[in-house]
Coordinates of C-alpha atoms in Angstrom, one line a residue:
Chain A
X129 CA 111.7 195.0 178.9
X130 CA 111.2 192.8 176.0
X131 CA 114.4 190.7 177.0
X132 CA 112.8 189.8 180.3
X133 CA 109.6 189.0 178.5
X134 CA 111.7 186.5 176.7
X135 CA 113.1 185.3 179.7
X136 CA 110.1 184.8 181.8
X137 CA 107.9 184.5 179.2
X138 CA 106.8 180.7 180.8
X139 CA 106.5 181.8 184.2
X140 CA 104.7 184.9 182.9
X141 CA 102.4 182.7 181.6
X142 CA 101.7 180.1 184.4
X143 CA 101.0 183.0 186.4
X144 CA 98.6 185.2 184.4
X145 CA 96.6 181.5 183.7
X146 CA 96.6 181.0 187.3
X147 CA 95.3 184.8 188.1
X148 CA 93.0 184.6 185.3
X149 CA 91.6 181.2 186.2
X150 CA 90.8 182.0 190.0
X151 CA 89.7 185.4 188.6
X152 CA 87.0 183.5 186.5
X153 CA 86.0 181.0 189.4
X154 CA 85.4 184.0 191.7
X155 CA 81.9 183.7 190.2
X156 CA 81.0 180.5 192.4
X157 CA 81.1 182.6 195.2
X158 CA 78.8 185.9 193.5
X159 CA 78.5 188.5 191.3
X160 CA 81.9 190.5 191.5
X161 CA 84.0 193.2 189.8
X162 CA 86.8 191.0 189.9
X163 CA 85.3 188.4 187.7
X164 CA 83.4 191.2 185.3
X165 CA 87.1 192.1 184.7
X166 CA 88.4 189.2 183.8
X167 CA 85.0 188.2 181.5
X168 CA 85.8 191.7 180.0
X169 CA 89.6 191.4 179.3
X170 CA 88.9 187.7 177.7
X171 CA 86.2 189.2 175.3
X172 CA 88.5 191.9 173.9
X173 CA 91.3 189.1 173.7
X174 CA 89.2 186.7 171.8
X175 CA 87.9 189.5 169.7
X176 CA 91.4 190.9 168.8
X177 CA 92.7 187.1 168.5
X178 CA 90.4 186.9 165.9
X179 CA 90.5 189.7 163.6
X180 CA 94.7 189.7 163.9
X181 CA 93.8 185.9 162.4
X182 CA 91.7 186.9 159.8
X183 CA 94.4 189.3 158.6
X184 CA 97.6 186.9 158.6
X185 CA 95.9 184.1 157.3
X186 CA 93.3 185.1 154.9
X187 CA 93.3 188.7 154.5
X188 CA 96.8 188.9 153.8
X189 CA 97.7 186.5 152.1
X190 CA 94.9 185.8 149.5
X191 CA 93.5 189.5 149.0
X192 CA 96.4 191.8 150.7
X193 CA 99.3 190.5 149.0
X194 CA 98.2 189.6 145.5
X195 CA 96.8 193.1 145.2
X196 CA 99.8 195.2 146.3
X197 CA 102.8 193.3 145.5
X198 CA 101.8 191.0 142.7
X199 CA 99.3 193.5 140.5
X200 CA 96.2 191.6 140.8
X201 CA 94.6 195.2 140.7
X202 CA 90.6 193.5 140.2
X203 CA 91.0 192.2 143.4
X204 CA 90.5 195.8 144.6
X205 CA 86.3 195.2 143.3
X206 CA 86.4 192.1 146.3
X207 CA 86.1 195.2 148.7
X208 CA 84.2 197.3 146.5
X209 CA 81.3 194.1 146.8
X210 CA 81.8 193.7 150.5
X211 CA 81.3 198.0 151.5
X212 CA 78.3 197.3 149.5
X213 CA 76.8 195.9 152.8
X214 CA 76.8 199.3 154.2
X215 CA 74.6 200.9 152.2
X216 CA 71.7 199.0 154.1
X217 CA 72.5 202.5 156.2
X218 CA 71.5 204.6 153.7
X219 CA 67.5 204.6 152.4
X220 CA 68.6 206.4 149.1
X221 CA 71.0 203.7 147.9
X222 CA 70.1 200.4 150.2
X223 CA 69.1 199.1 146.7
X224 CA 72.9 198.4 146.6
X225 CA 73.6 196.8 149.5
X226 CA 70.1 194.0 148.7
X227 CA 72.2 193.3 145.5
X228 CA 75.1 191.7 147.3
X229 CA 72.8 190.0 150.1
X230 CA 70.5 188.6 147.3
X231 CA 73.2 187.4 145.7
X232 CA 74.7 185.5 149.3
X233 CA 71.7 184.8 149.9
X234 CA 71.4 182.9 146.4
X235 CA 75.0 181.1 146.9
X236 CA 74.3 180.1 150.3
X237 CA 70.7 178.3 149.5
X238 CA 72.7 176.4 146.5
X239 CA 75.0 175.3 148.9
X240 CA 72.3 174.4 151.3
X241 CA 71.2 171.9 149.0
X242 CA 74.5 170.2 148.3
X243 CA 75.2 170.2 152.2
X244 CA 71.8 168.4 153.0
X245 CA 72.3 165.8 150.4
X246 CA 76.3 165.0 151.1
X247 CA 74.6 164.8 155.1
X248 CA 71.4 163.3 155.2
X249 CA 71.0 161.6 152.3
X250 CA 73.5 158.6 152.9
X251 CA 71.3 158.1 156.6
X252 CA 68.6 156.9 154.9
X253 CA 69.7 153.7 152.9
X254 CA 71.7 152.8 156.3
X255 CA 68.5 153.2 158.3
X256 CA 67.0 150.4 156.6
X257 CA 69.0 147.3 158.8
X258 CA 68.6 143.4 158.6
X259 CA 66.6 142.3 161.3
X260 CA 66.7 138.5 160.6
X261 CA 70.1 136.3 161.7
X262 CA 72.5 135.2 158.9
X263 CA 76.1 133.7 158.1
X264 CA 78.5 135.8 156.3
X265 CA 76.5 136.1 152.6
X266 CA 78.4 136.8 149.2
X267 CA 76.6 139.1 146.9
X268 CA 75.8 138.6 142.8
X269 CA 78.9 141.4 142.4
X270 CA 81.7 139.2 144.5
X271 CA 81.6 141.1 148.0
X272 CA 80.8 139.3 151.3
X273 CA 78.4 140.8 153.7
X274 CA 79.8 140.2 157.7
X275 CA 77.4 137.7 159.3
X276 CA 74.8 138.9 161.4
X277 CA 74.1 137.2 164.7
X278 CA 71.3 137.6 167.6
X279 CA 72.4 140.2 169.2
X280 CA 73.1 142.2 166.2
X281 CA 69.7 141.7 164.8
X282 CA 68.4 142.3 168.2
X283 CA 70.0 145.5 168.2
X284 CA 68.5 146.6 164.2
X285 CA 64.9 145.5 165.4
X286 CA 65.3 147.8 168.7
X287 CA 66.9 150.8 166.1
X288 CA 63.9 150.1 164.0
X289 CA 61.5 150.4 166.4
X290 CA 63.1 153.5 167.7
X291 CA 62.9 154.9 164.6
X292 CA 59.3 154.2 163.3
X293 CA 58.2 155.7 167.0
X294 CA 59.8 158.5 166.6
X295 CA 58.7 159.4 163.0
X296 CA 55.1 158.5 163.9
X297 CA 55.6 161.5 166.7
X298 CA 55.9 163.7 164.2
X299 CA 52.7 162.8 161.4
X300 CA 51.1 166.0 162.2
X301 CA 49.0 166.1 158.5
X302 CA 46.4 164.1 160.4
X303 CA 45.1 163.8 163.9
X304 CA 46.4 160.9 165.1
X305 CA 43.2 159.4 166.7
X306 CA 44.1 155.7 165.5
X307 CA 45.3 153.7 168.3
X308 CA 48.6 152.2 167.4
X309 CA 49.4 155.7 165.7
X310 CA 48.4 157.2 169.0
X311 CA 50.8 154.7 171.1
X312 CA 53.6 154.7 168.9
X313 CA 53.8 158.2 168.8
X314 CA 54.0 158.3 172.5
X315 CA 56.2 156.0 172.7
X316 CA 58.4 157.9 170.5
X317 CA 57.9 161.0 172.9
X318 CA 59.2 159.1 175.8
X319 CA 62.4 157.8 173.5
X320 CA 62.8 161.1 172.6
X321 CA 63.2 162.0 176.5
X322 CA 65.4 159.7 177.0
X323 CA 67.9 160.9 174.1
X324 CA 67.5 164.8 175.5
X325 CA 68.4 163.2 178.6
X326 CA 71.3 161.4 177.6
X327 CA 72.6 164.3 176.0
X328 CA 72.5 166.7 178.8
X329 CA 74.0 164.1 180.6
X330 CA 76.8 164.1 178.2
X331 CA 76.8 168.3 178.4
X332 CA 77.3 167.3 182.5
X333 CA 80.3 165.4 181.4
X334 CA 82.0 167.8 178.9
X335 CA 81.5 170.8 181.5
X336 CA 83.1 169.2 184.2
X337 CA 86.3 168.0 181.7
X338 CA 86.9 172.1 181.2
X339 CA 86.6 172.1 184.9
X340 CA 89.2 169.2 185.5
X341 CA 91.5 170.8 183.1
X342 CA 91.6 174.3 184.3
X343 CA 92.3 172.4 188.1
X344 CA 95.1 170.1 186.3
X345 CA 96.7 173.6 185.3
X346 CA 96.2 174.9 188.6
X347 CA 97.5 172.4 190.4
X348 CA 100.1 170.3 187.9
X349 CA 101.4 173.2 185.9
X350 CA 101.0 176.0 188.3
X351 CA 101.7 174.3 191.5
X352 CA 105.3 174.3 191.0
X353 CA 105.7 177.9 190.8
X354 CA 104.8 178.3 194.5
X355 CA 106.0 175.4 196.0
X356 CA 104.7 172.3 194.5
X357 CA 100.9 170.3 193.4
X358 CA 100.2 170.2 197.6
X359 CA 101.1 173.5 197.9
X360 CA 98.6 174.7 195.4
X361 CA 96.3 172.2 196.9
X362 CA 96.1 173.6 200.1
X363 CA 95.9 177.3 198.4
X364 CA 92.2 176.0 196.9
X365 CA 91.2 174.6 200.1
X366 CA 91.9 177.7 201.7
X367 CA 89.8 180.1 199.6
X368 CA 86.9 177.1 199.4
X369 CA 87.1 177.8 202.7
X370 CA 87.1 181.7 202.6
X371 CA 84.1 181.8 200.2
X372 CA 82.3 179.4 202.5
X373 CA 83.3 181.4 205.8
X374 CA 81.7 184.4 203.7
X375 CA 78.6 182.7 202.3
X376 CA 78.3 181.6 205.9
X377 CA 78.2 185.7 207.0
X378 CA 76.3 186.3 204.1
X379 CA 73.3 184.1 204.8
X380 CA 73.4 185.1 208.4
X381 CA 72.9 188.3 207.4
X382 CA 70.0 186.8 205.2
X383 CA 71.5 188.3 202.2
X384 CA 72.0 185.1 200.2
X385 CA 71.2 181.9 201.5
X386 CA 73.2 180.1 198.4
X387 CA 70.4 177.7 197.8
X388 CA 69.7 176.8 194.6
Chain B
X195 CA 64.4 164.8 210.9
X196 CA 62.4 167.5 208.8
X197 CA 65.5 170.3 209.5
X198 CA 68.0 167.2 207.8
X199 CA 65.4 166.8 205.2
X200 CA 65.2 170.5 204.6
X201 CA 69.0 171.0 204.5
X202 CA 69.6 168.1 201.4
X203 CA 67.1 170.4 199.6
X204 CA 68.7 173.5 200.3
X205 CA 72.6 173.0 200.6
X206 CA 74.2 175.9 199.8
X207 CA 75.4 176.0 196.2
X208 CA 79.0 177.0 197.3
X209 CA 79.2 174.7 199.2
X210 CA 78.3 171.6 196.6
X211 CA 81.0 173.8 194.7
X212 CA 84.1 173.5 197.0
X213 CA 82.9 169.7 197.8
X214 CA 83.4 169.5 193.7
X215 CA 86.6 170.6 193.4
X216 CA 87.6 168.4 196.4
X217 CA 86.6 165.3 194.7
X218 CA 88.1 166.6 191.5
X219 CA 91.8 167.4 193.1
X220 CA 92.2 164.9 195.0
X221 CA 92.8 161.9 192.4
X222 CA 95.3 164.1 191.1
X223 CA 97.2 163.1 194.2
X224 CA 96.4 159.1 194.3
X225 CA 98.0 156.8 192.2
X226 CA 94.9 154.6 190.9
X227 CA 93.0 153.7 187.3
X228 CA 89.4 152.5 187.0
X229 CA 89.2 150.1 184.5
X230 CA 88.0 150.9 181.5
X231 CA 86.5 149.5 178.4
X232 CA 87.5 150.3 175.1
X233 CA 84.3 151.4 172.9
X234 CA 84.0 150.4 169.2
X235 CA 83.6 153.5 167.9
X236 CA 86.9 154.3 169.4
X237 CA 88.5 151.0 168.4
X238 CA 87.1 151.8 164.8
X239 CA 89.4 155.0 164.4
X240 CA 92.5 153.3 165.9
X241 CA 92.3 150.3 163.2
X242 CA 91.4 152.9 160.4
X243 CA 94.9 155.0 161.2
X244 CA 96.9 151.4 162.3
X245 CA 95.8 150.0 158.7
X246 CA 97.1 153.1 156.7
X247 CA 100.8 152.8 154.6
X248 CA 103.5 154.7 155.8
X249 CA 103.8 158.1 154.4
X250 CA 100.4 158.4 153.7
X251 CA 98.4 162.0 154.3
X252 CA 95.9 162.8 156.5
X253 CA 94.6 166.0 156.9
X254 CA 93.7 166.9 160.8
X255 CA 90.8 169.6 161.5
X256 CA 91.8 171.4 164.5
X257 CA 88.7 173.2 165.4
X258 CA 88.8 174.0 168.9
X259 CA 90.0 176.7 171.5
X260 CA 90.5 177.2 174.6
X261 CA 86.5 176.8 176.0
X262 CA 87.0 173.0 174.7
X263 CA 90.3 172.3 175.8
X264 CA 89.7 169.8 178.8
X265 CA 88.2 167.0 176.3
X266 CA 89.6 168.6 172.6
X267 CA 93.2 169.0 173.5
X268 CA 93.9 164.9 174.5
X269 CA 92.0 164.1 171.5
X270 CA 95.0 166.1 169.7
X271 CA 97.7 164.7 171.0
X272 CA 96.8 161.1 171.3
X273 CA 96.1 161.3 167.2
X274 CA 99.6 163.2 166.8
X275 CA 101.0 160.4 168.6
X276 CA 99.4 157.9 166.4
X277 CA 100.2 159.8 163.6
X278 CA 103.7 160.4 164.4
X279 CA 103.9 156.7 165.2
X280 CA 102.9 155.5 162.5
X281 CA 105.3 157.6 160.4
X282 CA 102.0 159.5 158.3
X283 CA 102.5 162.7 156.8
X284 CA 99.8 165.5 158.1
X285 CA 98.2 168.6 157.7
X286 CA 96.4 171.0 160.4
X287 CA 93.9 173.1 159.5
X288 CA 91.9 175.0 162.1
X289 CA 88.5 177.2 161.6
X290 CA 89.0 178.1 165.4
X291 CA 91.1 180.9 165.6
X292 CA 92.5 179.0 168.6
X293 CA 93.3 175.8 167.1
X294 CA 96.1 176.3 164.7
X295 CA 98.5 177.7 167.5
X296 CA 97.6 175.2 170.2
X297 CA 97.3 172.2 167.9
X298 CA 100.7 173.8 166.9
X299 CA 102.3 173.9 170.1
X300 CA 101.4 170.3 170.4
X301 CA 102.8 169.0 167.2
X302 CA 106.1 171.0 168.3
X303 CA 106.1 169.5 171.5
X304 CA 106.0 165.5 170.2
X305 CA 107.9 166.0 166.8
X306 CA 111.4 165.3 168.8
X307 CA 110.0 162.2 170.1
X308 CA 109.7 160.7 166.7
X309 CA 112.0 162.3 165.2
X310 CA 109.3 164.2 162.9
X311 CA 110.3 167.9 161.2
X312 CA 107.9 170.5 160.2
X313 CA 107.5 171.3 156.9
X314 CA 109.3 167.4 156.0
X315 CA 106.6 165.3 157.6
X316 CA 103.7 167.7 158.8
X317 CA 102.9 171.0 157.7
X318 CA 100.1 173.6 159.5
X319 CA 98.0 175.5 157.4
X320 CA 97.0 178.0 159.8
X321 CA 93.3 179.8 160.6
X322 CA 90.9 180.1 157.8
X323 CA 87.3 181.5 157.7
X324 CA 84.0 180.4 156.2
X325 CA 84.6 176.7 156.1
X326 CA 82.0 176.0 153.5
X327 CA 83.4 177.8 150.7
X328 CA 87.0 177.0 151.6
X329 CA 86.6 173.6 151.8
X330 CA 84.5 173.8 148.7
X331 CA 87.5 176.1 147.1
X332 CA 90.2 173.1 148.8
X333 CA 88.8 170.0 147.4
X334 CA 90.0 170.5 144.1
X335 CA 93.3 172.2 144.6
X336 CA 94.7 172.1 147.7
X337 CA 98.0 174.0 146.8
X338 CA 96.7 176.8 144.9
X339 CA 94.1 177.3 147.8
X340 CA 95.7 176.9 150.9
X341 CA 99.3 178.5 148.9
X342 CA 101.8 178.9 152.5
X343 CA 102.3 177.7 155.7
X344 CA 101.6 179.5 158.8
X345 CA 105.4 180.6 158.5
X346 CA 104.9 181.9 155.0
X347 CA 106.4 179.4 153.0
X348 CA 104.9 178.5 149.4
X349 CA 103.1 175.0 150.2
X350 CA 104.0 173.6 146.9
X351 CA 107.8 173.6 147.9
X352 CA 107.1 171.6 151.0
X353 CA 108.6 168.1 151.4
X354 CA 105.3 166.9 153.0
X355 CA 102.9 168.4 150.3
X356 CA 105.2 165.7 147.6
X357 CA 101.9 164.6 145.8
X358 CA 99.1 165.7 147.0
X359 CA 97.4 167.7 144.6
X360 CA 93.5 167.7 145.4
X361 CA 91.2 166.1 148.3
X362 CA 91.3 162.8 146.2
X363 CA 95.2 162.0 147.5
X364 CA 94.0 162.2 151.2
X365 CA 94.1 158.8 153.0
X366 CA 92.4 160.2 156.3
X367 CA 90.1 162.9 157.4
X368 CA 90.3 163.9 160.9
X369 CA 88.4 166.3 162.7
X370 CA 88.9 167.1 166.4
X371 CA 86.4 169.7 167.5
X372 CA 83.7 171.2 170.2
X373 CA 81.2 172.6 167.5
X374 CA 79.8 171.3 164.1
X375 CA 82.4 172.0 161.7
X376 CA 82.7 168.4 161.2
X377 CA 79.0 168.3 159.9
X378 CA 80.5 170.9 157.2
X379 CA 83.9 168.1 156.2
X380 CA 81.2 165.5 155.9
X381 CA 79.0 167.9 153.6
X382 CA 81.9 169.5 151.3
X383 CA 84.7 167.2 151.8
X384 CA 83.9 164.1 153.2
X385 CA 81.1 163.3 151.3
X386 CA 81.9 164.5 147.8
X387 CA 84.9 162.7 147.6
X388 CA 84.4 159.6 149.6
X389 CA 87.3 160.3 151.9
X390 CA 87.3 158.3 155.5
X391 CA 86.9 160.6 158.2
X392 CA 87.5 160.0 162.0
X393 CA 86.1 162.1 164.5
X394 CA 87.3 163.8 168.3
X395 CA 84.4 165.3 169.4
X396 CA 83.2 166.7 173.3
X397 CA 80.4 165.1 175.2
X398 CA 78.1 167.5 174.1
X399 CA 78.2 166.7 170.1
X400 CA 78.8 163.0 170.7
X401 CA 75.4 161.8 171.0
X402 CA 74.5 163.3 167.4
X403 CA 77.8 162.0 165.7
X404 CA 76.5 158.5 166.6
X405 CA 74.1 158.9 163.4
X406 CA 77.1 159.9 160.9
X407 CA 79.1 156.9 162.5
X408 CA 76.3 154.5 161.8
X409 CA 76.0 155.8 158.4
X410 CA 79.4 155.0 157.8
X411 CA 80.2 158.7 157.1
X412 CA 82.4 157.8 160.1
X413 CA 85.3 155.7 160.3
X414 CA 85.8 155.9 164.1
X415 CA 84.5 158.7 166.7
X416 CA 86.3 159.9 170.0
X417 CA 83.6 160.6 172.5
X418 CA 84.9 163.7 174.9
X419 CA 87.2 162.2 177.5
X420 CA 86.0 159.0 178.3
X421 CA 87.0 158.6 174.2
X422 CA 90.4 160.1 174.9
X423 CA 91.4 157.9 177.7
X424 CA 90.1 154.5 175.6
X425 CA 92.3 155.7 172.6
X426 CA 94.9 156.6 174.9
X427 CA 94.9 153.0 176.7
X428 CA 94.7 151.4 172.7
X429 CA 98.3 153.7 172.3
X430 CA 99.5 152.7 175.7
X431 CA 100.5 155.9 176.5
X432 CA 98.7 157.3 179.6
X433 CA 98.2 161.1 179.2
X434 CA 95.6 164.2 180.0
X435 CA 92.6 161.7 179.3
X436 CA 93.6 158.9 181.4
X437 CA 94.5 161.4 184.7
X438 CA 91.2 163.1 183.9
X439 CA 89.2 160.5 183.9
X440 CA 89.6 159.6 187.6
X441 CA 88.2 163.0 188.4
X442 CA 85.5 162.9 186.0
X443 CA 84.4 159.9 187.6
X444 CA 84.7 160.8 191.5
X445 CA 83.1 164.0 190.2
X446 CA 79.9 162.2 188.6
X447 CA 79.6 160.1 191.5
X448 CA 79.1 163.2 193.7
X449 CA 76.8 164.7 191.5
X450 CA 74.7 161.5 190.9
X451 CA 75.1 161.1 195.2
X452 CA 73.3 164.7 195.8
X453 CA 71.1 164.1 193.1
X454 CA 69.8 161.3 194.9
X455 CA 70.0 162.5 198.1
X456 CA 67.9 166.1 197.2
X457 CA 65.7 163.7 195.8
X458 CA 65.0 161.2 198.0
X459 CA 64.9 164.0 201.2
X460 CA 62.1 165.4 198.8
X461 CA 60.0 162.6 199.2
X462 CA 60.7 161.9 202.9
X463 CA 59.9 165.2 203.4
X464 CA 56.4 164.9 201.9
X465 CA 55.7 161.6 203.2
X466 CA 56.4 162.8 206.7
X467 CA 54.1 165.9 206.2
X468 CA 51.6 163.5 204.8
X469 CA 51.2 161.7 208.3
X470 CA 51.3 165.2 210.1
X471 CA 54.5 164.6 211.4
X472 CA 55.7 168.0 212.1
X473 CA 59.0 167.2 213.4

């Protein structure tokens, strides 16, 4: 068995992508059993993926190994700390278990700080641009600043803008009854629209790469298996068809008319 | 007229669906390329790798799976082939559970190319969890922290770990990824030790990158796929991205088509209604 696992182990694969992959597009058509399976079988994959990573590659080496095979015995108290968390269960000694979270809890805000500052701090200096045009400038200290031309100060004025809109959206110590206030911060509310809408323009555009790739496999790396990328081709059409032939049924039937 | 107008407003969802992967098969099948403009951001990363010494080491984050593949998996191997062509040492390291096997299998799959050898000129250093403390743990030592391969083997014994002690000996960081683990490098790698630090990253996290690239905490970004194929035009090697992108774009211009249409059958509809034209 396990020698013609090795031998078809590639053309095992292809084929359980491909199976899986229409399995998981059965959705587009409704609700099924077929693709609850296949949803079901990926989340106990992912899940056991996971944990046998943990083990090889944390676990195991750093904790695992050192404690039974080289005699790092106070490693043992690393999993005496961690069941700790489990006495939240237990009203009698959940004193216990706050000990370890307040003490997480207490790491992780320190590292809050440090993660803010390495992040956001170095934004701030570079939000301040040069708005007026200049040739290439030499500093007091011996480096040379890149010229800046129209455009380029163009551009800072327009970030700069931008930016003091957008801020001014959010002064909400005060009401902001003052008219420029008043503008700017709308202003800032409609450049903020159009960033949400760039973005979900983007998430249009990374959702339809997953679905590019999983037809590439389809058709490129599966295709050969049965014949060849037309072959495969021909397959999709086919069951666009089906589904349609049965949506078709289905909304004559006035059971679901598929509109969205 | 109102029964045409009513259908662009209600077309069946399955059937937008089929038309979809029509438009996204069938460039698969014709032999074309739109042209395509290389951006600066992408342009920015390219230089940054072109300008580093042979034999120097970058270490590349290889935080994706499988849900990110279409966009994070050309990003991976048009950097391994820079890499690899540039004859740089390198180091995966994945907080994806996913990413250290397929980033794997694409590193195995280009080292006979260049004549690269595991272990000699690139090393993987597997899955590892909580990248906050790890990376806080990895800056200073990144022997005693990381300690073997993904085979087992003592890092310190490698060929391609020959001098690099801490964070400081790094020439390059690279992330390619679908989440925000590359907010975490920039906060407890990046930042604390002034490395350069190129980005892959899908459409989705682009837009906020932009700030971080601005800020210079970026050397160069990768925007989802329309980042892959530039970078893969700027290597000359036409790959995943390049063969993608045709469908992406026949795709968007079907969805911007029906978008328009729905739309504008909206209006006519209410114009029409407006005049009492039941029709």
């Amino acid at each position: 068995m396990s020698e013609f696992l090795e031998t078809h182990k590639d053309t095992l694969v292809l084929w359980i992508g491909a199976i899986c992959t229409l399995g998981f597009y059965s959705i587009l058509y409704r609700e099924n059993r077929i693709y609850r399976f296949f949803e079901h079988l990926f989340l106990g994959l992912a899940m056991g993926y996971g944990v046998a990573n943990v083990w090889t590659d944390t676990l195991q080496p750093k904790w695992w190994e050192p404690l039974v095979h080289r005699g790092h015995w106070w490693l043992i108290f690393v999993m005496i700390i961690g069941l700790f968390y489990y006495f939240v269960y237990s009203p009698r000694y959940n004193w216990l278990a706050r000990l370890v979270i307040g003490f997480f809890l207490g790491v992780t805000s320190g590292r809050a700080f440090q993660a803010f500052v390495n992040d956001y701090w170095p934004q701030i200096p570079t939000s301040f641009k040069p708005v007026i045009p200049h040739g290439p400038v030499t500093t007091p200290d011996g480096q040379t600043l890149p010229a800046l031309t129209w455009s380029d100060a163009l551009n800072n004025i327009l970030f700069m803008v931008i930016l003091l809109c957008v801020m001014s959206y959010f002064f909400f110590s005060f009401e902001q009854k003052h008219p420029v206030l008043k503008r700017s911060a709308q202003l800032g509310r409609w450049l903020m629209m159009f960033t949400f809408g760039a973005i979900f323009g983007s998430t249009i555009m990374g959702r339809l790469a997953l679905m590019i790739d999983r037809m590439d496999f389809l058709v490129n790396d599966f295709g050969p298996q049965i014949g060849g990328p037309w072959v495969m081709f021909l397959v999709l059409i086919g069951l666009a068809g089906l589904v349609l032939y049965l949506s078709k049924r289905a909304a004559e039937r006035g059971e679901d008319t598929g509109a969205i | 007229m109102l029964r045409v107008l009513r259908f662009l407003q209600t077309v069946d969802r399955r059937f937008l669906y089929a038309l979809l992967m029509l438009v996204v098969v069938t460039p698969f099948f014709i032999n074309f390329q739109l042209p395509a403009r290389v951006s600066t951001a992408t342009r920015r990363l390219y230089d940054t790798i072109e300008s580093l010494p042979e034999g120097s080491f970058v270490l590349l984050g290889v935080d994706w799976g499988a849900g990110t593949r279409g966009e994070s998996r050309p990003h991976t191997e048009a950097l391994i082939h820079h890499l690899m062509r540039k004859r740089l040492r390198f180091a995966l390291l994945a907080f994806d559970p996913q990413g250290k096997k397929l980033a794997q299998n694409i590193a195995l799959r280009l080292q006979e190319q260049y004549g690269y050898r595991e272990g000699v000129h690139w090393v993987n250093f597997g899955y590892k969890v909580d990248q906050e403390n790890y990376l806080k743990a990895f800056g200073p030592d990144i022997i005693g922290t990381v300690k073997q391969d993904i085979h087992g083997n003592p890092l310190g014994q490698l060929e391609v770990m020959k001098g690099i002690k801490n964070a400081n000996d790094i020439a390059l960081l690279l992330d390619v990824t679908g989440s925000s683990t590359y907010e975490t490098y920039i906060q407890f790698l990046q930042g604390p030790y002034k490395l350069k630090m190129g980005l892959g990253t899908t459409s989705v996290m682009a837009p906020e990158a932009f700030n971080r690239l601005d800020a210079g905490q970026l050397v160069g970004l990768i925007p989802g796929l329309a980042g892959a194929t530039e970078y893969e035009r700027l290597l000359g090697i036409p790959g995943k991205g390049t063969r993608a992108t045709n469908s992406s774009n026949a795709a968007h211009l079907l969805v911007i088509t029906f978008i328009l249409l729905g739309n504008l059958a909206m209006v006519m509809e209410r114009r029409l209604r407006a005049q009492g034209g039941a029709l």
